[in-house]
Short mmCIF file of C-alpha atoms in Angstrom, two decimals:
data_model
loop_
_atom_site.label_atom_id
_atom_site.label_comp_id
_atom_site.label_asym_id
_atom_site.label_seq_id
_atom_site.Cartn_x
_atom_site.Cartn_y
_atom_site.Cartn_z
CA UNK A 10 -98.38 -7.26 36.15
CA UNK A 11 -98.12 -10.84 36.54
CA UNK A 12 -98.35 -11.77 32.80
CA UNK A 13 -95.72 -9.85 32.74
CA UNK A 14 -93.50 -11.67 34.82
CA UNK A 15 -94.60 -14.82 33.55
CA UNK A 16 -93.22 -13.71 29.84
CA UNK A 17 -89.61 -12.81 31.04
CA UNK A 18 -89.61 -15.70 32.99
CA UNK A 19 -90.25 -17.55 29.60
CA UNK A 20 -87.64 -15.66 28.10
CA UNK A 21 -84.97 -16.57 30.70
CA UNK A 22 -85.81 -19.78 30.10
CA UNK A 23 -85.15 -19.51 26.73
CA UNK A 24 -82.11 -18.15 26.80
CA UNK A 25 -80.99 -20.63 29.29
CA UNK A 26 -81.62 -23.35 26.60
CA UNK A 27 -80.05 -21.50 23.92
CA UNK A 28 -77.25 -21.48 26.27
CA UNK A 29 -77.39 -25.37 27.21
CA UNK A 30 -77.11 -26.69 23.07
CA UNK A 31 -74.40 -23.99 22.21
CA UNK A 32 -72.49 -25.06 24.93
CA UNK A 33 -73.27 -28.67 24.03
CA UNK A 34 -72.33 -27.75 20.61
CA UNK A 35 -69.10 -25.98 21.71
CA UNK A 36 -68.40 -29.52 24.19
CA UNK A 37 -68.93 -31.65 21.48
CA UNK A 38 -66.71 -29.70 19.18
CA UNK A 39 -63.69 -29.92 21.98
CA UNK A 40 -63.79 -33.71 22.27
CA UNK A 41 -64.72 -35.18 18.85
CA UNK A 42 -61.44 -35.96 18.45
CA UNK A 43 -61.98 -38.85 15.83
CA UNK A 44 -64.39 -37.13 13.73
CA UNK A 45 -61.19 -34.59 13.30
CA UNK A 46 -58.86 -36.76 12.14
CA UNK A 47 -60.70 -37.95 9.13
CA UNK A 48 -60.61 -33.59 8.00
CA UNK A 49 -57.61 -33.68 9.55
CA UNK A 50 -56.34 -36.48 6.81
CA UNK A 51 -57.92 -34.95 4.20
CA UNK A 52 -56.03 -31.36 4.91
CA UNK A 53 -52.92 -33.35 5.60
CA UNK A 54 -53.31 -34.71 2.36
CA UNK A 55 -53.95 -31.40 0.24
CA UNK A 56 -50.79 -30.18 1.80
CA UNK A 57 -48.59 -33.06 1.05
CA UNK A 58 -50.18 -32.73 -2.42
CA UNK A 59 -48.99 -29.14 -2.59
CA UNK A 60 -45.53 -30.22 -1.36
CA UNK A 61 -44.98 -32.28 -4.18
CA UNK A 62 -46.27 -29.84 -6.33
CA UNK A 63 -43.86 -27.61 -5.11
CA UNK A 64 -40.99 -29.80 -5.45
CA UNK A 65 -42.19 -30.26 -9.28
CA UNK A 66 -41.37 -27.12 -9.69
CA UNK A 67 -38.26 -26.97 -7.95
CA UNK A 68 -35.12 -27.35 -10.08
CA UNK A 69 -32.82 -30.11 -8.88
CA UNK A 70 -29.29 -28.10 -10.13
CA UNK A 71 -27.69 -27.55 -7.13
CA UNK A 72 -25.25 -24.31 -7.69
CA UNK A 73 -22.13 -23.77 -5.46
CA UNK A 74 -19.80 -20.21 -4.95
CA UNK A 75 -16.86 -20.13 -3.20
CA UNK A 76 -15.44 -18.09 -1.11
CA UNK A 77 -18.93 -18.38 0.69
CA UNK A 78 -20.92 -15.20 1.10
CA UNK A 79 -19.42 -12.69 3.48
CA UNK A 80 -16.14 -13.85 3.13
CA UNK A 81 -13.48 -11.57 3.53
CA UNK A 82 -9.28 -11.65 3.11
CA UNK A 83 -10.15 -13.96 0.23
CA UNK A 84 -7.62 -15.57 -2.28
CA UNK A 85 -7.34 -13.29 -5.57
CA UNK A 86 -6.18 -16.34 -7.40
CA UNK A 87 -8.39 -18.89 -6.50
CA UNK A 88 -12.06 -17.27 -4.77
CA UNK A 89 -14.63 -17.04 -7.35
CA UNK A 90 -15.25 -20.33 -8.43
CA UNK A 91 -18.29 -21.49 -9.45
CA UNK A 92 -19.97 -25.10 -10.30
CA UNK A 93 -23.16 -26.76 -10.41
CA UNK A 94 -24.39 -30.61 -10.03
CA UNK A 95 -27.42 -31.75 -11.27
CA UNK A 96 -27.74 -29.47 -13.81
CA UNK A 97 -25.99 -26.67 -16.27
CA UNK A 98 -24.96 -22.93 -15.93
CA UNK A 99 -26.68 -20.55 -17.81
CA UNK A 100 -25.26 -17.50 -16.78
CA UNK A 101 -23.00 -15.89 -14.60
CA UNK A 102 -22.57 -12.76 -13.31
CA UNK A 103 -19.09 -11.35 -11.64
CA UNK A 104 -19.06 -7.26 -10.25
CA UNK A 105 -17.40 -5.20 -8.17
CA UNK A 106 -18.99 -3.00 -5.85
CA UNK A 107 -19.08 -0.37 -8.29
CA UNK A 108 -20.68 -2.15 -10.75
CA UNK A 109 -17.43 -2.73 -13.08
CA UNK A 110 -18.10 -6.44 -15.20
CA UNK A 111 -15.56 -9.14 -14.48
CA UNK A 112 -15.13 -11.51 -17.57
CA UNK A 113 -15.13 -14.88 -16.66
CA UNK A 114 -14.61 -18.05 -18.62
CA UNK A 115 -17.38 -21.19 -18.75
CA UNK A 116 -16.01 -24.57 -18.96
CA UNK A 117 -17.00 -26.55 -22.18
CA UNK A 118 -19.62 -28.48 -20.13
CA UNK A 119 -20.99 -25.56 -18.87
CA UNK A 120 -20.45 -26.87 -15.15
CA UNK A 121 -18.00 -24.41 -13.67
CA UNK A 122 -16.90 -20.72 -14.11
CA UNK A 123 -14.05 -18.85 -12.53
CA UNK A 124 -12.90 -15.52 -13.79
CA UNK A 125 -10.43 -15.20 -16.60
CA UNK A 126 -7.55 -12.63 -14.72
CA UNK A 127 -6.46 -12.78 -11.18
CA UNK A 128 -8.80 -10.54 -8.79
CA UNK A 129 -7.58 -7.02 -7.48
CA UNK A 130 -6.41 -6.55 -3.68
CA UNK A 131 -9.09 -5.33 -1.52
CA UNK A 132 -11.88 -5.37 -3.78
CA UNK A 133 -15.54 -6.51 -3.18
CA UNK A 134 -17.25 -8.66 -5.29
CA UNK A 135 -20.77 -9.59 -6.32
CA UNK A 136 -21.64 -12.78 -7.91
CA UNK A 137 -24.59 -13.49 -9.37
CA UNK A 138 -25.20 -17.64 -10.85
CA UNK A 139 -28.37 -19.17 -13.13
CA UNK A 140 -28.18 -22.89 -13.72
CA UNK A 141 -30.94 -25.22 -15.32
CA UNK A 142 -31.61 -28.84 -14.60
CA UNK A 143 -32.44 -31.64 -17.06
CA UNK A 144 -36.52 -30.63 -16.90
CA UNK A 145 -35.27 -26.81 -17.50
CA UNK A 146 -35.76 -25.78 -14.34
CA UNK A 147 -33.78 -22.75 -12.93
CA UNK A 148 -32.06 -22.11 -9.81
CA UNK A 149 -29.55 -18.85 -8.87
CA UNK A 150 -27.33 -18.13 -6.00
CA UNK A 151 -25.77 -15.28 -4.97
CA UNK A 152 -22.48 -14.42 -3.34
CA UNK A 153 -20.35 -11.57 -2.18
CA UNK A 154 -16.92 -11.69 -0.80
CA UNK A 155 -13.69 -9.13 -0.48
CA UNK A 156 -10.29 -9.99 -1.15
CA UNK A 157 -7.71 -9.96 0.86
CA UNK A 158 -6.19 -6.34 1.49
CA UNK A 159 -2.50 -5.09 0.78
CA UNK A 160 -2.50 -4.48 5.14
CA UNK A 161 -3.33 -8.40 5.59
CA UNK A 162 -1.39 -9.58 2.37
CA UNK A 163 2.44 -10.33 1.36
CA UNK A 164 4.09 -10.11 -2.12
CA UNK A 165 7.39 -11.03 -3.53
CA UNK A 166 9.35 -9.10 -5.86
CA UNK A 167 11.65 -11.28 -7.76
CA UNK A 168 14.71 -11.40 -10.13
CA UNK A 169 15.35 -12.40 -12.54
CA UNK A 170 12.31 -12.04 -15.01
CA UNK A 171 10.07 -14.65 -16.47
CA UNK A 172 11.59 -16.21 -19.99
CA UNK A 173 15.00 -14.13 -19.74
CA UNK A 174 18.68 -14.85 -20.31
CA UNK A 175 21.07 -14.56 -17.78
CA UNK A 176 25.01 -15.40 -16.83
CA UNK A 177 25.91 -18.45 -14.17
CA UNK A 178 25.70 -16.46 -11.43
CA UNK A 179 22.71 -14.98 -11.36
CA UNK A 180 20.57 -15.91 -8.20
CA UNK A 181 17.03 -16.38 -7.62
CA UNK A 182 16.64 -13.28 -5.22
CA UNK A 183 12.96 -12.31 -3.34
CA UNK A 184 12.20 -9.24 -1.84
CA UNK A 185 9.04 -9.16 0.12
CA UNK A 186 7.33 -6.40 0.98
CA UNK A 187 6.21 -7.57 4.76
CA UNK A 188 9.05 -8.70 7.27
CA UNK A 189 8.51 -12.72 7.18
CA UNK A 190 8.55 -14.25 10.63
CA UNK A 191 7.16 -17.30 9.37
CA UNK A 192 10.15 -17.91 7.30
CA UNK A 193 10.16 -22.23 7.22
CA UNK A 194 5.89 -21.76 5.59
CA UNK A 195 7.28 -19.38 3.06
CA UNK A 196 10.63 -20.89 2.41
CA UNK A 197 8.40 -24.32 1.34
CA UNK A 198 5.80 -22.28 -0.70
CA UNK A 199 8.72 -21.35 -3.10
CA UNK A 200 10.49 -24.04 -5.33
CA UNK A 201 13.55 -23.61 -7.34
CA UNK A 202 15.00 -26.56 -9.88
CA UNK A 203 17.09 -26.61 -12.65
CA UNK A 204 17.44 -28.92 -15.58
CA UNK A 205 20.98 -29.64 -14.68
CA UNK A 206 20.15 -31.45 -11.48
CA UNK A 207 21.16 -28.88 -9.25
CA UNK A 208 20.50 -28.91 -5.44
CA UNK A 209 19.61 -25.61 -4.76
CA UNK A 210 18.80 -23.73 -1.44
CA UNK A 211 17.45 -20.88 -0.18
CA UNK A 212 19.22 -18.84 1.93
CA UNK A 213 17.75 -15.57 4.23
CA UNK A 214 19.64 -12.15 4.62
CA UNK A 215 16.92 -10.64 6.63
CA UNK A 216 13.19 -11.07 7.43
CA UNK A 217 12.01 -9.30 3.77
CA UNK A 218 14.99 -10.98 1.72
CA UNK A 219 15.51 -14.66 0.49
CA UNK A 220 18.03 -15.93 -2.37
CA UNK A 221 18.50 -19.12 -3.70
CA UNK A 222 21.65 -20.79 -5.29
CA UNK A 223 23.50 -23.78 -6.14
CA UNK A 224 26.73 -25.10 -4.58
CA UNK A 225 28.60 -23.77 -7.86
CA UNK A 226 27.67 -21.40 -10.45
CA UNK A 227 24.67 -23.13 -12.68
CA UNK A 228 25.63 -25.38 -15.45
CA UNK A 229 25.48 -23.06 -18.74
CA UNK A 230 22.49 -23.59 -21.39
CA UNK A 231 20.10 -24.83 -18.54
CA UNK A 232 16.99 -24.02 -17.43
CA UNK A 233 15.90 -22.60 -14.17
CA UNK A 234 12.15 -22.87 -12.95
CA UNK A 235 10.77 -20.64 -9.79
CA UNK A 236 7.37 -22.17 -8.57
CA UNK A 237 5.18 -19.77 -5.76
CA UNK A 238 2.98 -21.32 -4.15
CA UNK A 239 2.26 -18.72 -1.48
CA UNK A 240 -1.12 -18.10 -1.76
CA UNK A 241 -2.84 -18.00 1.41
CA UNK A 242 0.50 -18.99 2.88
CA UNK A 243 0.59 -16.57 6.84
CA UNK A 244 4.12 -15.23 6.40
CA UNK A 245 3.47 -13.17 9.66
CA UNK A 246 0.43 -12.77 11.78
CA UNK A 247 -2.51 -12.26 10.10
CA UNK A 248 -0.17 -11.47 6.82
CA UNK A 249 -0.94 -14.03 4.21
CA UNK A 250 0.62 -14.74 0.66
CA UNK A 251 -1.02 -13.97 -2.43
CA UNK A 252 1.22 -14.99 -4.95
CA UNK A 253 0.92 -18.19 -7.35
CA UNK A 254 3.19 -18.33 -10.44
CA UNK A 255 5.94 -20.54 -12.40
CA UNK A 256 8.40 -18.54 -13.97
CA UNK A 257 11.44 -20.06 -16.08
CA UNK A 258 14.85 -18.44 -17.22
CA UNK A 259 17.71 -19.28 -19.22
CA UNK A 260 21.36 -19.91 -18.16
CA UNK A 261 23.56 -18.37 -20.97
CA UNK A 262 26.99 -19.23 -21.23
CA UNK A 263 29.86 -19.28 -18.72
CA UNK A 264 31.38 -15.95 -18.65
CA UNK A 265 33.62 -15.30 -15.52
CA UNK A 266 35.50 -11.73 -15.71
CA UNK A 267 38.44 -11.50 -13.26
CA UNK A 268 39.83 -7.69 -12.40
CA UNK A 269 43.09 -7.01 -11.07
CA UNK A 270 43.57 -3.93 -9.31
CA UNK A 271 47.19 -4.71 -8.73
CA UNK A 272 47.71 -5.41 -12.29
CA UNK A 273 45.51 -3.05 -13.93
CA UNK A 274 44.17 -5.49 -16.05
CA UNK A 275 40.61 -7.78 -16.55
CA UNK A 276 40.51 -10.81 -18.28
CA UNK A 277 37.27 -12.29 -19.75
CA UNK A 278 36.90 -15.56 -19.63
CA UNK A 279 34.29 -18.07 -21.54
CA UNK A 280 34.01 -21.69 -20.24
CA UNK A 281 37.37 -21.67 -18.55
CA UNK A 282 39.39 -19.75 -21.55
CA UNK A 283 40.36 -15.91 -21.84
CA UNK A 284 38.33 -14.61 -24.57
CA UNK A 285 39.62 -10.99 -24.18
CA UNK A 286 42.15 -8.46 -22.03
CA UNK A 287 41.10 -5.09 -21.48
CA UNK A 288 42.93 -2.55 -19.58
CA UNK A 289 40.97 -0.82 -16.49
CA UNK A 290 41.24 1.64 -13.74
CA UNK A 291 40.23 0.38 -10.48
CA UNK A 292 39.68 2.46 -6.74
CA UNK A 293 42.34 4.75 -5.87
CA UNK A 294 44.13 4.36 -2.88
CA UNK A 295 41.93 6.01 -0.70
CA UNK A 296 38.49 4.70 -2.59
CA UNK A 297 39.27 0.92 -3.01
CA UNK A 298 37.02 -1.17 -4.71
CA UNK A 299 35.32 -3.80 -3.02
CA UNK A 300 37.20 -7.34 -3.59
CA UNK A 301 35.23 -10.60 -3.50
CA UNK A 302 32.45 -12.45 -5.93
CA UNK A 303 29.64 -9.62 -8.15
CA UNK A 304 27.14 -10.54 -10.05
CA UNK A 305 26.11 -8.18 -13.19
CA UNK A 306 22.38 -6.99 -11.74
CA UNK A 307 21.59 -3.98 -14.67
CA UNK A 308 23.26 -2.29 -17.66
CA UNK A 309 23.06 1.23 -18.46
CA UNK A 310 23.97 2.20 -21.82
CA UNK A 311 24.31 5.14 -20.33
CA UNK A 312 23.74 6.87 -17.00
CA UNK A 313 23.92 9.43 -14.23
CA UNK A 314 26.98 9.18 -11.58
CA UNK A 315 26.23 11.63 -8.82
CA UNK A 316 29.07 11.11 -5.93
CA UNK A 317 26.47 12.75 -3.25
CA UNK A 318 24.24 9.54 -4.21
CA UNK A 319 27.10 7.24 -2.18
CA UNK A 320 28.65 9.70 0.07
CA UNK A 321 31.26 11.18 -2.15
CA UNK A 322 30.72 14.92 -1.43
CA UNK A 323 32.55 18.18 -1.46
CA UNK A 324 33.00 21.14 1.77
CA UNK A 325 29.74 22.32 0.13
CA UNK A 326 27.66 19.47 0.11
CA UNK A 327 28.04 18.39 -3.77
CA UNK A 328 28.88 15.77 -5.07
CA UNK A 329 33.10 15.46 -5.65
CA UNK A 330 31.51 14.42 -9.36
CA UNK A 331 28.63 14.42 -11.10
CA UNK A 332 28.55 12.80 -14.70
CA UNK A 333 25.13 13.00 -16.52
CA UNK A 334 26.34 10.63 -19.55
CA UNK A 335 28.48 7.71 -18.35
CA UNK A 336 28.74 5.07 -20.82
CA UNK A 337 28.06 1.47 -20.77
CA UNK A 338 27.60 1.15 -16.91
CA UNK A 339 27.33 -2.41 -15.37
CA UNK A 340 25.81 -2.35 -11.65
CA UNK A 341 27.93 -4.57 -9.28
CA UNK A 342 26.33 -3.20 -6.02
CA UNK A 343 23.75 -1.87 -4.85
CA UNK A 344 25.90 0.70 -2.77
CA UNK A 345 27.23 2.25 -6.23
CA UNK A 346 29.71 -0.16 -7.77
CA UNK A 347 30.03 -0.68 -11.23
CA UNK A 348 32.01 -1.61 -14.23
CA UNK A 349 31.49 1.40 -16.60
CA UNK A 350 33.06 3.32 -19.19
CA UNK A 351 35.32 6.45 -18.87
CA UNK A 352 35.48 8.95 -21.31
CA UNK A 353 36.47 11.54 -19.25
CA UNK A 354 40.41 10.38 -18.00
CA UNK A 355 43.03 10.49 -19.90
CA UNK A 356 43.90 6.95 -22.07
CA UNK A 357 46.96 6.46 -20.30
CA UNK A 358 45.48 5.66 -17.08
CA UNK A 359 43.89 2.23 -18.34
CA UNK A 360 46.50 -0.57 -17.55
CA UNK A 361 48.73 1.77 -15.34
CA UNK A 362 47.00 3.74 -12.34
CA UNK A 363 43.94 3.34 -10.25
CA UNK A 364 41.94 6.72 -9.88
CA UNK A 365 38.53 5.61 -9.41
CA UNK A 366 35.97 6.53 -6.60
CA UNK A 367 35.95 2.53 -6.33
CA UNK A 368 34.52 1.59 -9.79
CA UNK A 369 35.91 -0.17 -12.24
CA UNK A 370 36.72 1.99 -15.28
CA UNK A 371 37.20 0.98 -19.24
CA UNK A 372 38.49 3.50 -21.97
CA UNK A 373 35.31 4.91 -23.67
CA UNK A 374 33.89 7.71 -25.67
CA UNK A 375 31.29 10.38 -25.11
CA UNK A 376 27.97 9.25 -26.34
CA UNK A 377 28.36 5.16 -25.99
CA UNK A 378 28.89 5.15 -29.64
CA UNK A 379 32.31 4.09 -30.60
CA UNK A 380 32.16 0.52 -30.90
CA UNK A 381 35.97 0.64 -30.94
CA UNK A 382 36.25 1.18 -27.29
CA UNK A 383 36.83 -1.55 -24.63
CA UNK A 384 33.52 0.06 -22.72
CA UNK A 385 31.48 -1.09 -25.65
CA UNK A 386 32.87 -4.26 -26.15
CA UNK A 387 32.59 -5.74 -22.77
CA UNK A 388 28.94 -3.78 -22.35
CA UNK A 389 27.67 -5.88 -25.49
CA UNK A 390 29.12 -8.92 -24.62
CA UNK A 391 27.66 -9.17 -20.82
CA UNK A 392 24.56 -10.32 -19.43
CA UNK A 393 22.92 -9.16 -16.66
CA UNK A 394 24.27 -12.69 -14.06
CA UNK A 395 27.46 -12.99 -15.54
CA UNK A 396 30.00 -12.64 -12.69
CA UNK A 397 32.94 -10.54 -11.67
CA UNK A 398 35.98 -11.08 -9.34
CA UNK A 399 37.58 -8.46 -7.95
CA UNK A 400 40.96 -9.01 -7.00
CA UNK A 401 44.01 -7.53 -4.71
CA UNK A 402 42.36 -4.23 -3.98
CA UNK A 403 43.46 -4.38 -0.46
CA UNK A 404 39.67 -3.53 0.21
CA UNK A 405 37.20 -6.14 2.15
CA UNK A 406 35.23 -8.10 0.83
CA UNK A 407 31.52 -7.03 -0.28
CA UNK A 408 29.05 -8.02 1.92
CA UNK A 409 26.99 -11.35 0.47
CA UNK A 410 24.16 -8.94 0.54
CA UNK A 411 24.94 -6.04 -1.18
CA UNK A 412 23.59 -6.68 -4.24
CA UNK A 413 23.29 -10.36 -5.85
CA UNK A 414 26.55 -11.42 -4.22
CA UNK A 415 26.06 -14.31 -1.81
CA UNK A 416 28.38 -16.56 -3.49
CA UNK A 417 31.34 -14.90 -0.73
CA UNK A 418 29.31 -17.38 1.73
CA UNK A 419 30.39 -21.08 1.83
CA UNK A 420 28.09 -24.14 1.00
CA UNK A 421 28.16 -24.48 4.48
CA UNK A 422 26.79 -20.49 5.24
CA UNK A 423 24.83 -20.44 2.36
CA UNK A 424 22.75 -23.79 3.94
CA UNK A 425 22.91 -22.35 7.35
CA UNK A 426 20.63 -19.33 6.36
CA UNK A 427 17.62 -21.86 5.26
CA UNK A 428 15.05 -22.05 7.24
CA UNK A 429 13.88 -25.56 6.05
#
């Protein structure tokens, strides 16, 4: 029993001893501080090392996409650029959400992209970049944005067109298709000059509508260039332009037609001299035509004339005329008035009565045809700007705004409706 005893006390002690060098060990391990630093050093070391392995590998071309990722109500002219530093492209890839391709164009030293048409409205995009540096390493980014949509996003609708002809009267005339309330930032996005040295000024009817015009009719044979520079231009609250285009037109030559109503009579006139006299019917008494300043704004060769179209209708609700074939029809207004032929009166009324709804009528035949008439004459020899004035009518004057007719405002009007 007491050997026993003895032989766990032994133990105990044992274990006690154990005890004492672990902990020793574990003590000496929590305050060799020095001995730690040298493997310290050494790990410090193999990680630096593997650092600068690392960065071996790392390509040094340094890619860049704009609009940056996420971006939304993003420019469709100018958002998907891309260009590297450092270092070449090798590829790029442009998508839209649904997968469709966008073709792009490289630049001959392969250090930018952009895409080769103008983006679509309200469209995501996915872009997708590879670029090499001088040791051949590769490096990508990625990018997606959305454009700007048609609710956030303005657009002008212009006249005339891009590379056409058109007579000394014919304005530059905007139609937007947001109400503008910040008219001065849209007024300077848009630039109009003309190779004659014309001053020329904008002018607004109303917050979707702004012409622009010289003091006088433009100089014949020169040129006229619209510039918009509207994109990303806030026309309205969180309403922003989109548009960025030159377009250039032609001034033909000076044609000026004057129409009589009291006479009966129009006289064409080319750079100040009377090239031809035609005999017309103007408004009847109780449908006077507008007097004042029209510009030509389209030609029909031939058209429809419905009177319900512009309040002209019978006890029954028809029109008091409807004529499915009018020849050679000139638009003056927008509210209905033209210049057109008449095939349909008798010849004697040209030159001697008025009995128009308020156009102005030539002798003409069925068909547009007869190249004897005075409707086809003066039809092939206008141009959409050429200008007619309306005179002794005992009607008012057309409003400036009823079609391309703001030269019934003074200089002195005209300027007062810039904004700028």
């Amino acid at each position: 029993m007491e050997k026993r005893v003895m032989t766990v006390s032994k133990r105990r002690r044992g274990l006690t001893v154990a005890s004492a060098l672990l902990g020793g060990v574990l003590v000496l391990s929590a305050c060799s501080s020095g001995d730690d630093d040298a493997s310290g050093s050494s790990s410090d070391t193999s990680q630096a090392k593997a650092d600068e392995a690392a960065a071996k590998k790392t390509s040094e071309a340094d890619i860049k996409i704009t609009p940056k990722d996420g971006s939304d109500n993003a420019s469709i002219n100018n958002s998907a650029a891309v260009t590297v530093s450092k270092g070449t492209l090798t590829d790029v890839s442009m998508t839209t959400a649904d997968g469709a391709e966008v073709a792009g164009a490289l630049s001959a030293d392969k250090t930018s992209w952009k895409p080769s048409a103008q983006l679509e409205r309200s469209t995501t995009y996915k872009l997708a970049a590879e670029a090499k540096d001088s040791n051949g390493r590769v490096a990508h980014e990625n990018a997606s944005f959305t454009t700007v949509s048609p609710t956030n996003s303005f657009i002008g609708n212009f006249t005339p067109e891009d590379g056409s002809t058109v007579g000394v009267g014919m304005p530059v005339s905007i139609n937007f298709d947001k109400a503008i309330t910040n008219k001065s930032a849209v007024q300077k996005g848009i630039t109009v000059s003309s190779s004659s040295g014309q001053e020329v000024v904008g002018h607004w009817f109303n917050a979707n509508r702004i012409d622009f015009r010289p003091d006088d009719y433009w100089t014949e044979n020169s040129t006229v260039t619209l510039k918009l520079a509207l994109d990303g231009v806030e026309g309205a609250d969180g309403v922003y332009g989109v548009q960025q285009k030159t377009v250039t037109f032609k001034i033909g030559r000076n044609q000026v037609t004057y129409v009589d109503a009291k006479t009966k009579q129009m006289k064409v006139t080319q750079d100040g001299k009377t090239v031809k006299t035609i005999p017309i019917s103007a408004g009847s008494p109780d449908n006077k035509t507008y007097e004042g300043i029209m510009v030509m704004s389209e030609k029909f060769k031939e058209t429809r004339m419905n009177g319900a179209t512009v309040g002209f209708t019978d006890d029954d609700g028809k029109g008091e005329y409807d004529i499915k074939d009018v020849p050679h029809a000139i638009r003056l207004t927008n509210s209905g008035t033209f210049v057109h032929g008449n095939y349909w009166g008798a010849k004697s009324i040209f030159g001697s009565v008025n009995t128009s709804h308020g156009c102005v009528g030539l002798s003409d035949t069925k068909g547009a045809n007869d190249k004897g008439t005075a409707g086809y004459w003066f039809y092939n020899n206008s141009i959409v700007g050429d200008v007619v004035i309306v005179q002794n009518t005992g009607d008012k004057t057309v409003s400036p705004d009823n079609g391309l007719n703001g030269w019934n405002l003074s200089w002195a009007d005209w300027k007062a409706g810039s904004a700028v």
